PDB file of C-alpha atoms in Angstrom:
ATOM      1  CA  MET A1165     136.923 100.876  17.186  1.00  0.00           C
ATOM      2  CA  THR A1166     133.448  99.365  17.341  1.00  0.00           C
ATOM      3  CA  LYS A1167     131.376 100.513  20.283  1.00  0.00           C
ATOM      4  CA  LYS A1168     130.344  97.732  22.657  1.00  0.00           C
ATOM      5  CA  ARG A1169     126.647  97.022  22.454  1.00  0.00           C
ATOM      6  CA  LEU A1170     124.470  97.480  25.526  1.00  0.00           C
ATOM      7  CA  SER A1171     123.258  94.371  27.320  1.00  0.00           C
ATOM      8  CA  VAL A1172     119.447  94.449  27.414  1.00  0.00           C
ATOM      9  CA  VAL A1173     117.167  91.993  29.225  1.00  0.00           C
ATOM     10  CA  VAL A1174     113.473  91.858  28.228  1.00  0.00           C
ATOM     11  CA  THR A1175     111.251  90.258  30.882  1.00  0.00           C
ATOM     12  CA  ARG A1176     108.263  89.240  28.682  1.00  0.00           C
ATOM     13  CA  ARG A1177     107.578  88.270  25.072  1.00  0.00           C
ATOM     14  CA  LEU A1178     107.014  91.324  22.870  1.00  0.00           C
ATOM     15  CA  PRO A1179     105.707  91.588  19.281  1.00  0.00           C
ATOM     16  CA  ASP A1180     108.152  90.004  16.819  1.00  0.00           C
ATOM     17  CA  VAL A1181     108.932  93.268  15.057  1.00  0.00           C
ATOM     18  CA  VAL A1182     109.954  94.841  18.379  1.00  0.00           C
ATOM     19  CA  GLU A1183     112.114  91.910  19.438  1.00  0.00           C
ATOM     20  CA  THR A1184     113.789  91.829  16.024  1.00  0.00           C
ATOM     21  CA  ARG A1185     114.680  95.520  16.145  1.00  0.00           C
ATOM     22  CA  LEU A1186     115.996  95.194  19.708  1.00  0.00           C
ATOM     23  CA  SER A1187     118.204  92.310  18.538  1.00  0.00           C
ATOM     24  CA  GLU A1188     119.558  94.423  15.680  1.00  0.00           C
ATOM     25  CA  LEU A1189     120.571  97.285  17.958  1.00  0.00           C
ATOM     26  CA  PHE A1190     121.596  95.706  21.253  1.00  0.00           C
ATOM     27  CA  ASP A1191     122.974  92.588  22.885  1.00  0.00           C
ATOM     28  CA  VAL A1192     119.494  91.488  23.919  1.00  0.00           C
ATOM     29  CA  ARG A1193     118.291  88.556  25.982  1.00  0.00           C
ATOM     30  CA  LEU A1194     114.682  87.718  25.085  1.00  0.00           C
ATOM     31  CA  ARG A1195     112.129  85.692  27.006  1.00  0.00           C
ATOM     32  CA  GLU A1196     111.577  82.207  25.570  1.00  0.00           C
ATOM     33  CA  ASP A1197     107.987  81.886  26.815  1.00  0.00           C
ATOM     34  CA  ASP A1198     105.299  84.384  27.769  1.00  0.00           C
ATOM     35  CA  THR A1199     105.409  83.900  31.527  1.00  0.00           C
ATOM     36  CA  PRO A1200     106.517  86.521  34.059  1.00  0.00           C
ATOM     37  CA  MET A1201     110.036  86.235  35.406  1.00  0.00           C
ATOM     38  CA  THR A1202     110.335  84.979  38.952  1.00  0.00           C
ATOM     39  CA  ARG A1203     111.793  87.328  41.532  1.00  0.00           C
ATOM     40  CA  THR A1204     115.043  85.345  41.422  1.00  0.00           C
ATOM     41  CA  GLU A1205     115.216  85.667  37.641  1.00  0.00           C
ATOM     42  CA  LEU A1206     114.573  89.404  37.851  1.00  0.00           C
ATOM     43  CA  GLY A1207     117.333  89.759  40.427  1.00  0.00           C
ATOM     44  CA  GLU A1208     119.804  87.878  38.228  1.00  0.00           C
ATOM     45  CA  ALA A1209     118.858  89.958  35.200  1.00  0.00           C
ATOM     46  CA  MET A1210     119.422  93.194  37.111  1.00  0.00           C
ATOM     47  CA  LYS A1211     122.861  92.030  38.211  1.00  0.00           C
ATOM     48  CA  THR A1212     124.095  91.328  34.688  1.00  0.00           C
ATOM     49  CA  ALA A1213     122.326  93.794  32.369  1.00  0.00           C
ATOM     50  CA  ASP A1214     122.932  97.413  31.414  1.00  0.00           C
ATOM     51  CA  ILE A1215     119.240  97.875  30.624  1.00  0.00           C
ATOM     52  CA  LEU A1216     116.155  96.110  31.997  1.00  0.00           C
ATOM     53  CA  VAL A1217     112.908  96.186  30.004  1.00  0.00           C
ATOM     54  CA  PRO A1218     110.156  95.155  32.454  1.00  0.00           C
ATOM     55  CA  THR A1219     106.369  95.216  32.184  1.00  0.00           C
ATOM     56  CA  VAL A1220     103.513  95.871  34.607  1.00  0.00           C
ATOM     57  CA  THR A1221     103.724  92.236  35.802  1.00  0.00           C
ATOM     58  CA  ASP A1222     107.209  92.815  37.274  1.00  0.00           C
ATOM     59  CA  ASP A1223     107.436  94.200  40.813  1.00  0.00           C
ATOM     60  CA  ILE A1224     110.668  96.202  40.810  1.00  0.00           C
ATOM     61  CA  ASP A1225     110.736  97.247  44.461  1.00  0.00           C
ATOM     62  CA  ALA A1226     113.436  98.792  46.622  1.00  0.00           C
ATOM     63  CA  ALA A1227     114.830  95.438  47.780  1.00  0.00           C
ATOM     64  CA  LEU A1228     115.220  94.197  44.218  1.00  0.00           C
ATOM     65  CA  ILE A1229     116.831  97.425  43.055  1.00  0.00           C
ATOM     66  CA  GLY A1230     119.197  97.152  46.004  1.00  0.00           C
ATOM     67  CA  GLN A1231     120.446  93.838  44.566  1.00  0.00           C
ATOM     68  CA  ALA A1232     121.148  95.319  41.143  1.00  0.00           C
ATOM     69  CA  GLY A1233     124.650  95.256  39.803  1.00  0.00           C
ATOM     70  CA  ASP A1234     126.762  98.297  39.014  1.00  0.00           C
ATOM     71  CA  ARG A1235     126.089  97.788  35.304  1.00  0.00           C
ATOM     72  CA  LEU A1236     122.377  98.520  35.503  1.00  0.00           C
ATOM     73  CA  LYS A1237     121.817 102.101  34.354  1.00  0.00           C
ATOM     74  CA  LEU A1238     118.288 102.203  32.892  1.00  0.00           C
ATOM     75  CA  ILE A1239     114.949 100.533  33.569  1.00  0.00           C
ATOM     76  CA  ALA A1240     113.118 101.089  30.270  1.00  0.00           C
ATOM     77  CA  ASN A1241     109.584 100.152  31.232  1.00  0.00           C
ATOM     78  CA  TYR A1242     107.340  98.679  28.541  1.00  0.00           C
ATOM     79  CA  GLY A1243     104.202 100.553  29.569  1.00  0.00           C
ATOM     80  CA  ALA A1244     103.040 103.965  30.752  1.00  0.00           C
ATOM     81  CA  GLY A1245     102.313 103.129  34.400  1.00  0.00           C
ATOM     82  CA  VAL A1246     105.308 102.842  36.710  1.00  0.00           C
ATOM     83  CA  ASP A1247     103.612 102.123  40.041  1.00  0.00           C
ATOM     84  CA  HIS A1248     105.310  98.688  39.978  1.00  0.00           C
ATOM     85  CA  ILE A1249     108.756 100.350  40.010  1.00  0.00           C
ATOM     86  CA  ASP A1250     110.301 102.112  43.004  1.00  0.00           C
ATOM     87  CA  VAL A1251     111.403 105.153  41.006  1.00  0.00           C
ATOM     88  CA  ALA A1252     112.804 106.995  44.046  1.00  0.00           C
ATOM     89  CA  THR A1253     115.097 104.119  45.034  1.00  0.00           C
ATOM     90  CA  ALA A1254     116.225 103.680  41.448  1.00  0.00           C
ATOM     91  CA  ARG A1255     117.136 107.353  41.286  1.00  0.00           C
ATOM     92  CA  GLN A1256     119.110 107.069  44.533  1.00  0.00           C
ATOM     93  CA  ARG A1257     121.074 104.176  43.002  1.00  0.00           C
ATOM     94  CA  GLY A1258     121.776 106.191  39.860  1.00  0.00           C
ATOM     95  CA  VAL A1259     119.428 104.092  37.726  1.00  0.00           C
ATOM     96  CA  LEU A1260     117.198 105.993  35.306  1.00  0.00           C
ATOM     97  CA  VAL A1261     113.589 104.967  34.681  1.00  0.00           C
ATOM     98  CA  SER A1262     111.656 105.570  31.458  1.00  0.00           C
ATOM     99  CA  ASN A1263     108.162 104.647  30.281  1.00  0.00           C
ATOM    100  CA  THR A1264     105.995 104.714  27.148  1.00  0.00           C
ATOM    101  CA  PRO A1265     103.348 107.430  27.593  1.00  0.00           C
ATOM    102  CA  GLY A1266     100.779 108.558  25.054  1.00  0.00           C
ATOM    103  CA  VAL A1267     100.699 105.632  22.641  1.00  0.00           C
ATOM    104  CA  LEU A1268      97.864 103.745  24.373  1.00  0.00           C
ATOM    105  CA  THR A1269      95.531 106.684  24.918  1.00  0.00           C
ATOM    106  CA  ASP A1270      93.081 105.957  22.112  1.00  0.00           C
ATOM    107  CA  ASP A1271      93.071 102.189  22.643  1.00  0.00           C
ATOM    108  CA  THR A1272      92.263 102.518  26.347  1.00  0.00           C
ATOM    109  CA  ALA A1273      89.649 105.207  25.719  1.00  0.00           C
ATOM    110  CA  ASP A1274      87.990 102.960  23.125  1.00  0.00           C
ATOM    111  CA  MET A1275      87.814 100.120  25.631  1.00  0.00           C
ATOM    112  CA  THR A1276      86.391 102.441  28.275  1.00  0.00           C
ATOM    113  CA  MET A1277      83.520 103.355  25.980  1.00  0.00           C
ATOM    114  CA  ALA A1278      83.077  99.687  25.070  1.00  0.00           C
ATOM    115  CA  LEU A1279      82.669  98.809  28.749  1.00  0.00           C
ATOM    116  CA  ILE A1280      80.255 101.694  29.344  1.00  0.00           C
ATOM    117  CA  LEU A1281      78.088 100.400  26.493  1.00  0.00           C
ATOM    118  CA  ALA A1282      78.479  96.765  27.534  1.00  0.00           C
ATOM    119  CA  VAL A1283      77.287  97.420  31.085  1.00  0.00           C
ATOM    120  CA  THR A1284      74.490  99.868  30.348  1.00  0.00           C
ATOM    121  CA  ARG A1285      73.145  97.767  27.456  1.00  0.00           C
ATOM    122  CA  ARG A1286      73.610  94.441  29.312  1.00  0.00           C
ATOM    123  CA  MET A1287      75.739  92.937  26.570  1.00  0.00           C
ATOM    124  CA  GLY A1288      77.361  90.401  28.893  1.00  0.00           C
ATOM    125  CA  GLU A1289      73.984  88.994  29.842  1.00  0.00           C
ATOM    126  CA  GLY A1290      72.950  88.855  26.200  1.00  0.00           C
ATOM    127  CA  MET A1291      76.100  86.990  25.210  1.00  0.00           C
ATOM    128  CA  ALA A1292      75.573  84.506  28.045  1.00  0.00           C
ATOM    129  CA  VAL A1293      72.028  83.768  26.812  1.00  0.00           C
ATOM    130  CA  MET A1294      73.313  83.123  23.297  1.00  0.00           C
ATOM    131  CA  GLN A1295      76.235  80.970  24.406  1.00  0.00           C
ATOM    132  CA  LYS A1296      73.951  78.818  26.549  1.00  0.00           C
ATOM    133  CA  GLY A1297      71.486  78.396  23.684  1.00  0.00           C
ATOM    134  CA  GLU A1298      68.678  79.895  25.765  1.00  0.00           C
ATOM    135  CA  TRP A1299      67.454  82.529  23.281  1.00  0.00           C
ATOM    136  CA  ASN A1300      63.890  81.921  22.122  1.00  0.00           C
ATOM    137  CA  GLY A1301      63.502  85.019  19.986  1.00  0.00           C
ATOM    138  CA  TRP A1302      62.920  88.743  20.332  1.00  0.00           C
ATOM    139  CA  ALA A1303      60.644  90.011  23.103  1.00  0.00           C
ATOM    140  CA  PRO A1304      59.596  93.607  23.886  1.00  0.00           C
ATOM    141  CA  THR A1305      60.767  93.504  27.506  1.00  0.00           C
ATOM    142  CA  ALA A1306      63.776  91.197  27.281  1.00  0.00           C
ATOM    143  CA  LEU A1307      67.186  92.406  28.517  1.00  0.00           C
ATOM    144  CA  LEU A1308      66.219  96.058  28.620  1.00  0.00           C
ATOM    145  CA  GLY A1309      69.188  98.299  29.219  1.00  0.00           C
ATOM    146  CA  GLY A1310      69.442 102.056  29.043  1.00  0.00           C
ATOM    147  CA  ARG A1311      70.678 104.485  26.422  1.00  0.00           C
ATOM    148  CA  ILE A1312      73.800 106.456  27.281  1.00  0.00           C
ATOM    149  CA  GLY A1313      72.829 109.620  25.403  1.00  0.00           C
ATOM    150  CA  GLY A1314      71.952 112.328  27.907  1.00  0.00           C
ATOM    151  CA  ARG A1315      73.537 110.526  30.842  1.00  0.00           C
ATOM    152  CA  ARG A1316      76.087 112.205  33.100  1.00  0.00           C
ATOM    153  CA  LEU A1317      79.582 110.727  32.884  1.00  0.00           C
ATOM    154  CA  GLY A1318      81.943 111.480  35.760  1.00  0.00           C
ATOM    155  CA  ILE A1319      85.602 110.988  34.816  1.00  0.00           C
ATOM    156  CA  LEU A1320      88.008 110.468  37.697  1.00  0.00           C
ATOM    157  CA  GLY A1321      91.366 111.556  36.289  1.00  0.00           C
ATOM    158  CA  MET A1322      91.458 113.941  33.319  1.00  0.00           C
ATOM    159  CA  GLY A1323      94.849 113.205  31.811  1.00  0.00           C
ATOM    160  CA  ARG A1324      95.391 112.038  28.234  1.00  0.00           C
ATOM    161  CA  ILE A1325      93.097 109.033  28.546  1.00  0.00           C
ATOM    162  CA  GLY A1326      90.431 110.847  30.539  1.00  0.00           C
ATOM    163  CA  GLN A1327      90.271 113.556  27.896  1.00  0.00           C
ATOM    164  CA  ALA A1328      90.078 110.971  25.113  1.00  0.00           C
ATOM    165  CA  VAL A1329      87.179 109.309  26.946  1.00  0.00           C
ATOM    166  CA  ALA A1330      85.494 112.712  27.271  1.00  0.00           C
ATOM    167  CA  ARG A1331      85.692 113.318  23.525  1.00  0.00           C
ATOM    168  CA  ARG A1332      84.190 109.922  22.759  1.00  0.00           C
ATOM    169  CA  ALA A1333      81.474 110.266  25.382  1.00  0.00           C
ATOM    170  CA  HIS A1334      80.503 113.672  24.020  1.00  0.00           C
ATOM    171  CA  ALA A1335      80.057 112.117  20.564  1.00  0.00           C
ATOM    172  CA  PHE A1336      77.620 109.647  22.154  1.00  0.00           C
ATOM    173  CA  GLY A1337      75.635 112.532  23.611  1.00  0.00           C
ATOM    174  CA  MET A1338      76.792 112.142  27.201  1.00  0.00           C
ATOM    175  CA  GLN A1339      77.235 115.079  29.581  1.00  0.00           C
ATOM    176  CA  VAL A1340      80.878 115.121  30.659  1.00  0.00           C
ATOM    177  CA  HIS A1341      81.932 115.934  34.228  1.00  0.00           C
ATOM    178  CA  TYR A1342      85.328 115.383  35.807  1.00  0.00           C
ATOM    179  CA  HIS A1343      87.419 115.481  38.966  1.00  0.00           C
ATOM    180  CA  ASN A1344      91.159 115.905  38.693  1.00  0.00           C
ATOM    181  CA  ARG A1345      94.093 116.795  40.917  1.00  0.00           C
ATOM    182  CA  LYS A1346      94.370 120.028  38.924  1.00  0.00           C
ATOM    183  CA  ARG A1347      91.640 121.745  36.961  1.00  0.00           C
ATOM    184  CA  LEU A1348      92.161 121.805  33.194  1.00  0.00           C
ATOM    185  CA  HIS A1349      92.975 125.017  31.387  1.00  0.00           C
ATOM    186  CA  GLU A1350      89.876 126.992  30.534  1.00  0.00           C
ATOM    187  CA  GLN A1351      90.268 126.452  26.775  1.00  0.00           C
ATOM    188  CA  THR A1352      90.713 122.691  27.156  1.00  0.00           C
ATOM    189  CA  GLU A1353      87.727 122.448  29.471  1.00  0.00           C
ATOM    190  CA  ALA A1354      85.590 124.444  27.043  1.00  0.00           C
ATOM    191  CA  ALA A1355      86.666 122.322  24.068  1.00  0.00           C
ATOM    192  CA  LEU A1356      85.651 119.160  25.939  1.00  0.00           C
ATOM    193  CA  GLU A1357      82.452 120.814  27.199  1.00  0.00           C
ATOM    194  CA  ALA A1358      83.352 119.331  30.587  1.00  0.00           C
ATOM    195  CA  THR A1359      82.176 120.411  34.034  1.00  0.00           C
ATOM    196  CA  TYR A1360      84.813 120.429  36.768  1.00  0.00           C
ATOM    197  CA  TRP A1361      84.065 119.251  40.312  1.00  0.00           C
ATOM    198  CA  GLU A1362      86.548 120.163  43.029  1.00  0.00           C
ATOM    199  CA  SER A1363      84.728 117.776  45.376  1.00  0.00           C
ATOM    200  CA  LEU A1364      84.890 114.163  44.267  1.00  0.00           C
ATOM    201  CA  ASP A1365      82.114 113.282  46.711  1.00  0.00           C
ATOM    202  CA  GLN A1366      79.745 115.781  45.149  1.00  0.00           C
ATOM    203  CA  MET A1367      80.518 114.583  41.635  1.00  0.00           C
ATOM    204  CA  VAL A1368      80.138 110.895  42.457  1.00  0.00           C
ATOM    205  CA  SER A1369      76.711 111.405  44.025  1.00  0.00           C
ATOM    206  CA  ARG A1370      75.324 113.025  40.864  1.00  0.00           C
ATOM    207  CA  MET A1371      76.697 110.834  38.060  1.00  0.00           C
ATOM    208  CA  ASP A1372      75.030 108.067  36.042  1.00  0.00           C
ATOM    209  CA  VAL A1373      78.390 106.580  34.985  1.00  0.00           C
ATOM    210  CA  ILE A1374      81.758 106.803  36.764  1.00  0.00           C
ATOM    211  CA  SER A1375      84.909 106.143  34.733  1.00  0.00           C
ATOM    212  CA  ILE A1376      88.197 105.561  36.566  1.00  0.00           C
ATOM    213  CA  ASN A1377      91.082 106.980  34.514  1.00  0.00           C
ATOM    214  CA  CYS A1378      93.602 108.057  37.154  1.00  0.00           C
ATOM    215  CA  PRO A1379      96.921 106.316  37.930  1.00  0.00           C
ATOM    216  CA  HIS A1380      97.562 104.262  41.049  1.00  0.00           C
ATOM    217  CA  THR A1381      99.543 106.305  43.577  1.00  0.00           C
ATOM    218  CA  PRO A1382      99.510 106.336  47.396  1.00  0.00           C
ATOM    219  CA  SER A1383      96.937 109.139  47.225  1.00  0.00           C
ATOM    220  CA  THR A1384      94.600 107.257  44.846  1.00  0.00           C
ATOM    221  CA  PHE A1385      94.667 103.887  46.628  1.00  0.00           C
ATOM    222  CA  HIS A1386      91.008 103.040  47.406  1.00  0.00           C
ATOM    223  CA  LEU A1387      90.001 106.512  46.260  1.00  0.00           C
ATOM    224  CA  MET A1388      86.670 104.849  45.518  1.00  0.00           C
ATOM    225  CA  ASN A1389      86.335 103.311  48.980  1.00  0.00           C
ATOM    226  CA  ALA A1390      83.184 101.931  50.612  1.00  0.00           C
ATOM    227  CA  ARG A1391      82.054 105.340  51.844  1.00  0.00           C
ATOM    228  CA  ARG A1392      82.438 106.955  48.432  1.00  0.00           C
ATOM    229  CA  LEU A1393      80.871 104.023  46.565  1.00  0.00           C
ATOM    230  CA  LYS A1394      77.810 104.426  48.782  1.00  0.00           C
ATOM    231  CA  LEU A1395      77.441 107.964  47.445  1.00  0.00           C
ATOM    232  CA  MET A1396      76.714 106.601  43.971  1.00  0.00           C
ATOM    233  CA  LYS A1397      73.126 106.502  42.786  1.00  0.00           C
ATOM    234  CA  PRO A1398      71.624 102.969  42.860  1.00  0.00           C
ATOM    235  CA  GLU A1399      71.046 103.166  39.087  1.00  0.00           C
ATOM    236  CA  ALA A1400      74.628 104.278  38.362  1.00  0.00           C
ATOM    237  CA  VAL A1401      77.409 102.124  36.914  1.00  0.00           C
ATOM    238  CA  ILE A1402      81.188 102.256  37.343  1.00  0.00           C
ATOM    239  CA  VAL A1403      83.908 101.401  34.815  1.00  0.00           C
ATOM    240  CA  ASN A1404      87.629 100.962  35.481  1.00  0.00           C
ATOM    241  CA  THR A1405      90.312 100.687  32.789  1.00  0.00           C
ATOM    242  CA  SER A1406      93.086 102.296  34.855  1.00  0.00           C
ATOM    243  CA  ARG A1407      94.348 100.500  37.973  1.00  0.00           C
ATOM    244  CA  GLY A1408      92.413  98.074  40.163  1.00  0.00           C
ATOM    245  CA  GLU A1409      93.792  99.485  43.400  1.00  0.00           C
ATOM    246  CA  VAL A1410      91.796 102.687  42.955  1.00  0.00           C
ATOM    247  CA  ILE A1411      88.566 100.838  43.886  1.00  0.00           C
ATOM    248  CA  ASP A1412      87.913  98.875  47.079  1.00  0.00           C
ATOM    249  CA  GLU A1413      87.021  95.678  45.240  1.00  0.00           C
ATOM    250  CA  ASN A1414      85.418  93.911  48.202  1.00  0.00           C
ATOM    251  CA  ALA A1415      83.181  96.888  48.944  1.00  0.00           C
ATOM    252  CA  LEU A1416      82.234  97.162  45.272  1.00  0.00           C
ATOM    253  CA  THR A1417      81.354  93.467  45.148  1.00  0.00           C
ATOM    254  CA  ARG A1418      79.136  93.718  48.227  1.00  0.00           C
ATOM    255  CA  MET A1419      77.262  96.698  46.826  1.00  0.00           C
ATOM    256  CA  LEU A1420      76.781  95.131  43.402  1.00  0.00           C
ATOM    257  CA  ARG A1421      75.407  91.981  45.016  1.00  0.00           C
ATOM    258  CA  ALA A1422      73.047  94.059  47.151  1.00  0.00           C
ATOM    259  CA  GLY A1423      71.812  96.082  44.173  1.00  0.00           C
ATOM    260  CA  GLU A1424      73.192  99.311  45.628  1.00  0.00           C
ATOM    261  CA  ILE A1425      75.083  99.919  42.367  1.00  0.00           C
ATOM    262  CA  LYS A1426      73.515  99.025  39.025  1.00  0.00           C
ATOM    263  CA  GLY A1427      76.557  97.498  37.352  1.00  0.00           C
ATOM    264  CA  ALA A1428      80.293  97.574  36.715  1.00  0.00           C
ATOM    265  CA  GLY A1429      82.724  97.095  33.854  1.00  0.00           C
ATOM    266  CA  LEU A1430      86.229  96.142  34.989  1.00  0.00           C
ATOM    267  CA  ASP A1431      89.424  95.605  33.025  1.00  0.00           C
ATOM    268  CA  VAL A1432      91.757  95.788  36.046  1.00  0.00           C
ATOM    269  CA  TYR A1433      91.582  94.364  39.558  1.00  0.00           C
ATOM    270  CA  GLU A1434      92.877  95.261  42.984  1.00  0.00           C
ATOM    271  CA  HIS A1435      94.875  92.065  43.426  1.00  0.00           C
ATOM    272  CA  GLY A1436      95.946  91.421  39.850  1.00  0.00           C
ATOM    273  CA  THR A1437      94.775  88.034  38.618  1.00  0.00           C
ATOM    274  CA  HIS A1438      93.293  87.145  42.029  1.00  0.00           C
ATOM    275  CA  ILE A1439      89.749  88.384  41.486  1.00  0.00           C
ATOM    276  CA  ASN A1440      87.067  88.199  44.151  1.00  0.00           C
ATOM    277  CA  PRO A1441      85.217  84.972  43.171  1.00  0.00           C
ATOM    278  CA  ARG A1442      81.863  86.541  44.109  1.00  0.00           C
ATOM    279  CA  LEU A1443      82.511  89.198  41.487  1.00  0.00           C
ATOM    280  CA  ARG A1444      82.590  86.530  38.769  1.00  0.00           C
ATOM    281  CA  GLU A1445      79.113  85.327  39.712  1.00  0.00           C
ATOM    282  CA  LEU A1446      77.358  88.635  39.085  1.00  0.00           C
ATOM    283  CA  LYS A1447      75.300  89.125  35.940  1.00  0.00           C
ATOM    284  CA  ASN A1448      75.514  92.913  36.172  1.00  0.00           C
ATOM    285  CA  VAL A1449      79.307  92.915  35.827  1.00  0.00           C
ATOM    286  CA  VAL A1450      81.456  92.747  32.680  1.00  0.00           C
ATOM    287  CA  LEU A1451      84.972  91.464  33.400  1.00  0.00           C
ATOM    288  CA  LEU A1452      87.865  91.730  30.939  1.00  0.00           C
ATOM    289  CA  PRO A1453      91.455  90.413  31.317  1.00  0.00           C
ATOM    290  CA  HIS A1454      93.336  93.749  31.224  1.00  0.00           C
ATOM    291  CA  MET A1455      92.632  94.293  27.527  1.00  0.00           C
ATOM    292  CA  GLY A1456      92.386  98.090  27.573  1.00  0.00           C
ATOM    293  CA  SER A1457      95.596  98.647  25.619  1.00  0.00           C
ATOM    294  CA  ALA A1458      95.631  95.329  23.773  1.00  0.00           C
ATOM    295  CA  THR A1459      95.985  96.308  20.134  1.00  0.00           C
ATOM    296  CA  LEU A1460      98.848  95.195  17.921  1.00  0.00           C
ATOM    297  CA  GLU A1461      99.432  98.778  16.845  1.00  0.00           C
ATOM    298  CA  GLY A1462      99.649  99.949  20.443  1.00  0.00           C
ATOM    299  CA  ARG A1463     102.021  97.197  21.509  1.00  0.00           C
ATOM    300  CA  ILE A1464     104.363  97.934  18.596  1.00  0.00           C
ATOM    301  CA  GLU A1465     104.323 101.660  19.357  1.00  0.00           C
ATOM    302  CA  MET A1466     105.160 100.875  22.993  1.00  0.00           C
ATOM    303  CA  GLY A1467     108.150  98.868  21.788  1.00  0.00           C
ATOM    304  CA  GLU A1468     109.266 101.694  19.520  1.00  0.00           C
ATOM    305  CA  LYS A1469     109.243 104.072  22.488  1.00  0.00           C
ATOM    306  CA  VAL A1470     111.297 101.619  24.555  1.00  0.00           C
ATOM    307  CA  ILE A1471     113.847 101.408  21.735  1.00  0.00           C
ATOM    308  CA  ILE A1472     114.023 105.199  21.382  1.00  0.00           C
ATOM    309  CA  ASN A1473     114.562 105.588  25.131  1.00  0.00           C
ATOM    310  CA  ILE A1474     117.373 103.016  25.150  1.00  0.00           C
ATOM    311  CA  LYS A1475     119.008 104.316  21.969  1.00  0.00           C
ATOM    312  CA  THR A1476     118.901 107.911  23.207  1.00  0.00           C
ATOM    313  CA  PHE A1477     120.502 106.815  26.488  1.00  0.00           C
ATOM    314  CA  ASP A1478     123.131 104.836  24.561  1.00  0.00           C
ATOM    315  CA  ASP A1479     123.950 107.984  22.599  1.00  0.00           C
ATOM    316  CA  GLY A1480     124.691 109.821  25.835  1.00  0.00           C
ATOM    317  CA  HIS A1481     121.453 111.760  26.217  1.00  0.00           C
ATOM    318  CA  ARG A1482     118.553 111.734  28.647  1.00  0.00           C
ATOM    319  CA  PRO A1483     115.794 109.323  27.543  1.00  0.00           C
ATOM    320  CA  PRO A1484     112.874 111.401  26.195  1.00  0.00           C
ATOM    321  CA  ASP A1485     110.406 109.569  28.437  1.00  0.00           C
ATOM    322  CA  GLN A1486     112.428 109.594  31.647  1.00  0.00           C
ATOM    323  CA  VAL A1487     110.337 109.349  34.805  1.00  0.00           C
ATOM    324  CA  VAL A1488     111.359 111.148  38.004  1.00  0.00           C
ATOM    325  CA  PRO A1489     109.718 110.965  41.458  1.00  0.00           C
ATOM    326  CA  SER A1490     108.316 114.502  41.201  1.00  0.00           C
ATOM    327  CA  MET A1491     106.180 113.388  38.243  1.00  0.00           C
ATOM    328  CA  LEU A1492     104.375 110.756  40.319  1.00  0.00           C
TER     329      LEU A1492
END
């Protein structure tokens, strides 16, 4: 007797190769256009599907999970971060949650270094001059930035991505410092040639560049608040490729406008697509539309992990990337 195929709902458009493989393995309902599902659509999907495949744009909170049907058994998130999913409530309802860790480490670390270079070398300002047709030729004092070799980089969050950033920064000649919930093992720390700071305040006040690479959790919300931002040196810059909620965006904007912080490179924002309009006006800021993990290779590998998690669950085993509340 042929086994009944799982009903899978995918909330956003995914790379063709991923959607094709999902269609081969499961009874899948794909998104026709690349817009986020409405809350009503998400609720309907969770009532009728065995598996939901959401993305970071979907807010799967306790109320929504409470509306889920008895069929829903797995939320196979397409992405590593799960702060948009109420994992504890899902667990209480008997719904497993999985994610796609590890595959975006190098892509995000690459983008972090790109932003560090873009801000310190004033690349955004240079591009604006060229696009406006205002360049009149080379000049000895035009658009002078600073070299990153020899500068102190303070990494906030030394997980996979933080460590990948450290390796890249070291290759550029930067001095690597870090603050983390737990200190790295001695061998790992030595291999990265990284200096650990138990006090985030003390680290922040001494760094030339701050890189945010920690997840968004209740304990990291506004970790870089107004008080802590004021500890930064006036010539320092800050880069964020993790989660926008970690920085108090309004406080950062005020300080950038006042010249109290040299510059910023941001790929994520506190309120999603609703960015402080004053932030857009600043020449010393490089803004990107959440591109940190945006490589075709990375997106396909994310899809492969989603498929493995679903297939493993379908075979009666625990998904290899299951997320539980104690991990958060």
